[in-house]
Amino acid sequence: MQKLEVFGANKLKGQINISGSKNASLPILAATLLTDKKVFLNNLPKVKDIETMINLLQSLGSKTKFEKKKLIIDNSNQEKKFASYSLVKTMRAGILVLGPLLAKFGSAKVSLPGGCAIGTRPVDLHLKALSKLGVKYKIIQGYVHATAPKGLIGSKIRFSKISVGATENLIIAASLAKGNTILSNCAIEPEIKDLVNFLNKAGCNLKWVAKRSIKIIGVKKINEITYPIMFDRIEAGTYLVAAAATEGNLKIKNVVPSIIQTEIDTLKKIGAKIDTKKDQIHIIGNKKIKSMNIKTAPYPGFPTDLQAQIMVLLCKGNKRSLIQEDIFENRFMHVAELNRMGAQISTHGNKAIIEGNVNFASAELMATDLRASVSLILAALTAKGKSVINRIYHLDRGYENIEKKLKKVGAKIKRIN
Ligand code: EPZ
């Protein structure tokens, strides 16, 4: 099992280039199943979850190859409709192949994702909405056996709860359905907008008709397409918090600042100095970190994927802060580890009370999930001495070259096999 050694404390200084978005890449990779034409994707991040999704596509019969940094996907002979537990259990976004397989073949057998550290990760919203398109399904031994006897038929569907994955699955499925579909109460994360842009560029007919409603006019086929994946806004937010926590001075490149305006405004309120240009954010951390209360929410609210990271910063606030996690039921796994570094955080259901004025002490730590792992690195960067973070396979699922990027801006961090 690999681990990371981090020697703190030091200020991060320099420039970090942001990679492509993991959470935009995954639904777009799944959506390539809709077409038997070639798809060329640029700017995919080199992270484990993307590798797993490509393996899943290959297990379904896709032919994929990288030409330098461009991935070429050829689904002309793709005909399998079975997505195995062995692949889907490690990466819950595997459920996103259900929609395209049903759209293309009218039947599919896809493993239920199963839970993970942050929650049970149900897919009831996906299945209920797909049944509105004419899908019949049964759950047998952990697999969804789904058929669309008359093909997918467009319909009006309102999600009872905002769900990123369910919105993505339905957008992909409805793109090839017969007739028109209106999806309302959709998630509107930037990654979903990227998926819609990808599908429209490939010849689909999707149009936002209200803030959280989209109209989808089914098409018969999809053209060959080359598409650049958008930047990873959670990676960008993570490094912004790192600069604020270490009183650093970072230039974050390859970003669209307006997409993460909520995070920028939050960090300014906490005391960081931030200037933005077209594709860059310049942040200077402040010695004085102001406490504040934060609730996670669907986009454009404060993202749950940055909750663990901002908690580290608020431990260094001048007073008590509160974080309310309103998206996932168990996303405080990082609290116990941060408390072992001297934090004073108490959790009560989905609320965490964070005492301020903490100086983290280095320690041996255990990563539990992707974003919790990176919060431990942020704390370790501010702690004097050597910290060791175990189980960093969680980290490798979603951060490309994290120790290389951090080393380049002055962090003392190394991977130990
Ligand atoms: C996506 O997960 C992201 N993953 C998550 O990022 C992110 O935290 C989450 O959206 C929220 O923004 C990818 O995009 C691959 P949801 P997803 O469906 O689609 C409940 C990361 O760190 N729910 O919006 O699974 C669910 O349990 C990952 O990169 C149902 O009840 O999130 C959760 O409480 C972690 N029934 C809430 O809705 C369903 O059918 C939001 O989940 C689906 C979801």
Tab-separated table of C-alpha atoms in Angstrom, residues 107-342:
chain	number	residue	atom	x	y	z
A	107	SER	CA	-31.816	-3.607	-22.785
A	108	ALA	CA	-28.933	-3.710	-20.275
A	109	LYS	CA	-27.690	-5.508	-17.172
A	110	VAL	CA	-25.716	-3.138	-14.965
A	111	SER	CA	-24.412	-3.725	-11.450
A	112	LEU	CA	-25.808	-1.560	-8.700
A	113	PRO	CA	-22.905	0.665	-7.525
A	114	GLY	CA	-23.065	-0.253	-3.868
A	115	GLY	CA	-22.141	2.227	-1.176
A	116	CYS	CA	-18.913	3.956	-0.278
A	117	ALA	CA	-17.419	5.817	2.692
A	118	ILE	CA	-19.572	8.911	2.158
A	119	GLY	CA	-22.931	7.245	1.794
A	120	THR	CA	-25.163	4.472	0.484
A	121	ARG	CA	-25.216	6.033	-3.006
A	122	PRO	CA	-28.688	4.818	-4.068
A	123	VAL	CA	-29.816	5.025	-7.712
A	124	ASP	CA	-33.595	5.083	-7.164
A	125	LEU	CA	-33.887	8.487	-8.860
A	126	HIS	CA	-32.123	7.134	-11.973
A	127	LEU	CA	-34.404	4.081	-12.172
A	128	LYS	CA	-37.673	5.917	-11.442
A	129	ALA	CA	-36.915	8.476	-14.152
A	130	LEU	CA	-35.831	5.834	-16.689
A	131	SER	CA	-39.128	3.987	-16.128
A	132	LYS	CA	-40.887	7.213	-17.222
A	133	LEU	CA	-39.123	6.723	-20.592
A	134	GLY	CA	-40.688	3.255	-20.849
A	135	VAL	CA	-37.938	1.228	-19.149
A	136	LYS	CA	-38.963	-1.903	-17.197
A	137	TYR	CA	-36.441	-3.097	-14.613
A	138	LYS	CA	-35.907	-5.679	-11.889
A	139	ILE	CA	-33.111	-5.822	-9.311
A	140	ILE	CA	-31.723	-9.372	-9.209
A	141	GLN	CA	-28.698	-10.241	-7.065
A	142	GLY	CA	-27.306	-6.696	-7.081
A	143	TYR	CA	-27.826	-6.108	-10.790
A	144	VAL	CA	-30.318	-3.899	-12.599
A	145	HIS	CA	-31.946	-5.960	-15.376
A	146	ALA	CA	-33.540	-3.296	-17.550
A	147	THR	CA	-35.428	-3.456	-20.850
A	148	ALA	CA	-37.248	-0.924	-23.005
A	149	PRO	CA	-39.600	-3.197	-24.995
A	150	LYS	CA	-40.826	-0.367	-27.229
A	151	GLY	CA	-37.556	1.580	-27.150
A	152	LEU	CA	-37.229	4.790	-25.105
A	153	ILE	CA	-40.220	7.132	-25.494
A	154	GLY	CA	-39.821	10.828	-24.637
A	155	SER	CA	-41.758	12.063	-21.596
A	156	LYS	CA	-42.075	14.851	-19.024
A	157	ILE	CA	-40.006	13.942	-15.927
A	158	ARG	CA	-39.527	15.904	-12.729
A	159	PHE	CA	-36.806	14.706	-10.330
A	160	SER	CA	-38.088	14.574	-6.749
A	161	LYS	CA	-34.566	15.451	-5.557
A	162	ILE	CA	-31.633	17.137	-7.302
A	163	SER	CA	-29.170	14.451	-8.408
A	164	VAL	CA	-26.092	14.950	-10.610
A	165	GLY	CA	-25.891	11.314	-11.735
A	166	ALA	CA	-29.610	10.857	-12.336
A	167	THR	CA	-29.702	14.071	-14.396
A	168	GLU	CA	-26.743	12.845	-16.475
A	169	ASN	CA	-28.156	9.332	-17.009
A	170	LEU	CA	-31.483	10.741	-18.226
A	171	ILE	CA	-29.945	13.432	-20.458
A	172	ILE	CA	-27.897	10.734	-22.179
A	173	ALA	CA	-30.785	8.240	-22.489
A	174	ALA	CA	-33.360	10.795	-23.693
A	175	SER	CA	-30.990	12.061	-26.415
A	176	LEU	CA	-31.857	8.991	-28.533
A	177	ALA	CA	-35.437	8.503	-27.305
A	178	LYS	CA	-38.393	8.746	-29.698
A	179	GLY	CA	-40.004	12.180	-29.337
A	180	ASN	CA	-39.435	14.959	-26.815
A	181	THR	CA	-38.409	14.787	-23.149
A	182	ILE	CA	-38.541	17.584	-20.584
A	183	LEU	CA	-36.433	16.992	-17.466
A	184	SER	CA	-37.118	19.351	-14.555
A	185	ASN	CA	-35.568	19.906	-11.127
A	186	CYS	CA	-32.253	18.932	-12.749
A	187	ALA	CA	-28.820	19.305	-11.241
A	188	ILE	CA	-27.001	22.087	-13.134
A	189	GLU	CA	-23.384	21.421	-12.172
A	190	PRO	CA	-20.898	22.734	-14.800
A	191	GLU	CA	-20.046	19.116	-15.646
A	192	ILE	CA	-23.666	18.609	-16.725
A	193	LYS	CA	-23.466	21.701	-18.949
A	194	ASP	CA	-20.265	20.202	-20.429
A	195	LEU	CA	-22.121	16.932	-21.147
A	196	VAL	CA	-24.930	18.880	-22.853
A	197	ASN	CA	-22.405	20.835	-24.945
A	198	PHE	CA	-20.719	17.564	-25.940
A	199	LEU	CA	-24.011	15.952	-26.988
A	200	ASN	CA	-25.194	19.020	-28.936
A	201	LYS	CA	-21.843	19.238	-30.713
A	202	ALA	CA	-22.324	15.558	-31.649
A	203	GLY	CA	-25.673	16.348	-33.289
A	204	CYS	CA	-28.114	15.943	-30.378
A	205	ASN	CA	-30.842	18.488	-29.668
A	206	LEU	CA	-30.797	19.648	-26.039
A	207	LYS	CA	-31.909	23.069	-24.814
A	208	TRP	CA	-32.164	24.564	-21.305
A	209	VAL	CA	-35.677	25.990	-21.099
A	210	ALA	CA	-35.480	27.136	-17.442
A	211	LYS	CA	-32.800	27.240	-14.715
A	212	ARG	CA	-33.248	23.559	-13.816
A	213	SER	CA	-35.269	22.331	-16.839
A	214	ILE	CA	-33.979	20.970	-20.112
A	215	LYS	CA	-35.858	20.006	-23.293
A	216	ILE	CA	-34.460	17.044	-25.232
A	217	ILE	CA	-35.652	16.312	-28.777
A	218	GLY	CA	-34.628	12.737	-29.526
A	219	VAL	CA	-32.389	12.188	-32.574
A	220	LYS	CA	-31.698	8.997	-34.527
A	221	LYS	CA	-27.934	9.051	-34.598
A	222	ILE	CA	-24.867	10.910	-33.395
A	223	ASN	CA	-21.950	12.158	-35.489
A	224	GLU	CA	-18.199	11.777	-35.111
A	225	ILE	CA	-16.915	14.351	-32.617
A	226	THR	CA	-13.739	15.792	-31.134
A	227	TYR	CA	-14.258	17.413	-27.731
A	228	PRO	CA	-12.073	19.102	-25.075
A	229	ILE	CA	-13.108	18.232	-21.507
A	230	MET	CA	-13.589	21.270	-19.208
A	231	PHE	CA	-11.248	22.035	-16.266
A	232	ASP	CA	-11.636	20.314	-12.910
A	233	ARG	CA	-13.285	22.914	-10.665
A	234	ILE	CA	-12.853	20.777	-7.522
A	235	GLU	CA	-9.122	20.371	-8.163
A	236	ALA	CA	-8.919	24.152	-8.685
A	237	GLY	CA	-10.877	24.810	-5.473
A	238	THR	CA	-8.627	22.409	-3.577
A	239	TYR	CA	-5.471	24.323	-4.540
A	240	LEU	CA	-7.135	27.657	-3.741
A	241	VAL	CA	-7.829	26.363	-0.217
A	242	ALA	CA	-4.238	25.072	-0.022
A	243	ALA	CA	-2.929	28.574	-0.757
A	244	ALA	CA	-5.258	30.126	1.851
A	245	ALA	CA	-4.332	27.517	4.495
A	246	THR	CA	-0.554	27.897	4.026
A	247	GLU	CA	-0.555	31.732	3.659
A	248	GLY	CA	0.737	30.965	0.184
A	249	ASN	CA	0.764	32.838	-3.110
A	250	LEU	CA	-0.516	30.734	-6.026
A	251	LYS	CA	-1.493	31.321	-9.643
A	252	ILE	CA	-4.073	28.712	-10.675
A	253	LYS	CA	-4.133	28.349	-14.496
A	254	ASN	CA	-6.454	26.728	-17.090
A	255	VAL	CA	-9.640	27.674	-15.254
A	256	VAL	CA	-12.838	29.680	-15.908
A	257	PRO	CA	-13.058	31.774	-12.695
A	258	SER	CA	-16.797	32.545	-13.043
A	259	ILE	CA	-17.601	28.807	-12.767
A	260	ILE	CA	-16.212	28.758	-9.219
A	261	GLN	CA	-17.470	32.185	-8.128
A	262	THR	CA	-19.054	30.749	-4.943
A	263	GLU	CA	-15.733	29.287	-3.834
A	264	ILE	CA	-13.874	32.513	-4.702
A	265	ASP	CA	-16.389	34.649	-2.764
A	266	THR	CA	-16.182	32.288	0.232
A	267	LEU	CA	-12.375	32.431	0.333
A	268	LYS	CA	-12.437	36.240	0.029
A	269	LYS	CA	-14.831	36.396	3.014
A	270	ILE	CA	-12.429	34.156	4.950
A	271	GLY	CA	-9.681	36.680	4.230
A	272	ALA	CA	-7.747	35.565	1.161
A	273	LYS	CA	-6.802	38.150	-1.487
A	274	ILE	CA	-7.993	36.938	-4.906
A	275	ASP	CA	-7.677	38.447	-8.393
A	276	THR	CA	-8.977	36.750	-11.526
A	277	LYS	CA	-8.118	36.947	-15.221
A	278	LYS	CA	-9.669	35.129	-18.197
A	279	ASP	CA	-8.157	31.726	-17.473
A	280	GLN	CA	-6.360	32.293	-14.183
A	281	ILE	CA	-6.943	32.913	-10.492
A	282	HIS	CA	-4.260	34.574	-8.351
A	283	ILE	CA	-4.678	33.947	-4.618
A	284	ILE	CA	-2.636	35.266	-1.688
A	285	GLY	CA	-3.344	33.711	1.697
A	286	ASN	CA	-3.854	35.884	4.760
A	287	LYS	CA	-2.351	35.294	8.201
A	288	LYS	CA	-5.730	36.217	9.707
A	289	ILE	CA	-8.369	33.646	8.721
A	290	LYS	CA	-11.941	34.642	9.514
A	291	SER	CA	-14.375	32.008	10.769
A	292	MET	CA	-17.648	31.474	8.894
A	293	ASN	CA	-20.618	29.128	8.614
A	294	ILE	CA	-20.974	27.077	5.428
A	295	LYS	CA	-23.733	24.804	4.116
A	296	THR	CA	-23.058	22.494	1.165
A	297	ALA	CA	-25.640	22.659	-1.613
A	298	PRO	CA	-26.228	21.700	-5.245
A	299	TYR	CA	-24.519	24.037	-7.782
A	300	PRO	CA	-24.231	27.000	-7.662
A	301	GLY	CA	-24.092	26.512	-3.873
A	302	PHE	CA	-20.927	25.571	-1.988
A	303	PRO	CA	-19.813	22.158	-3.330
A	304	THR	CA	-19.848	19.118	-1.048
A	305	ASP	CA	-16.640	18.025	-2.802
A	306	LEU	CA	-14.814	20.958	-1.183
A	307	GLN	CA	-16.322	20.517	2.292
A	308	ALA	CA	-13.412	18.524	3.774
A	309	GLN	CA	-10.903	20.977	2.330
A	310	ILE	CA	-12.572	24.162	3.629
A	311	MET	CA	-12.943	22.496	7.048
A	312	VAL	CA	-9.134	22.419	7.321
A	313	LEU	CA	-9.012	26.161	6.634
A	314	LEU	CA	-11.762	26.935	9.170
A	315	CYS	CA	-9.789	25.088	11.884
A	316	LYS	CA	-7.351	28.007	11.548
A	317	GLY	CA	-10.160	30.581	11.740
A	318	ASN	CA	-10.189	33.265	14.438
A	319	LYS	CA	-13.369	31.882	16.032
A	320	ARG	CA	-15.751	28.901	15.962
A	321	SER	CA	-17.220	27.924	12.563
A	322	LEU	CA	-20.027	25.594	11.514
A	323	ILE	CA	-20.267	23.356	8.444
A	324	GLN	CA	-23.570	21.721	7.500
A	325	GLU	CA	-23.272	18.833	4.992
A	326	ASP	CA	-26.600	18.762	3.172
A	327	ILE	CA	-25.746	16.461	0.256
A	328	PHE	CA	-24.279	13.200	1.619
A	329	GLU	CA	-25.243	11.414	4.823
A	330	ASN	CA	-21.780	10.458	6.009
A	331	ARG	CA	-19.211	12.900	4.698
A	332	PHE	CA	-17.331	13.702	7.917
A	333	MET	CA	-14.852	10.794	7.777
A	334	HIS	CA	-11.972	13.303	7.741
A	335	VAL	CA	-12.988	14.777	11.138
A	336	ALA	CA	-11.485	12.004	13.285
A	337	GLU	CA	-8.177	12.253	11.409
A	338	LEU	CA	-8.076	16.056	11.652
A	339	ASN	CA	-8.797	15.805	15.392
A	340	ARG	CA	-5.777	13.489	15.702
A	341	MET	CA	-3.751	16.425	14.295
A	342	GLY	CA	-5.018	18.714	17.020
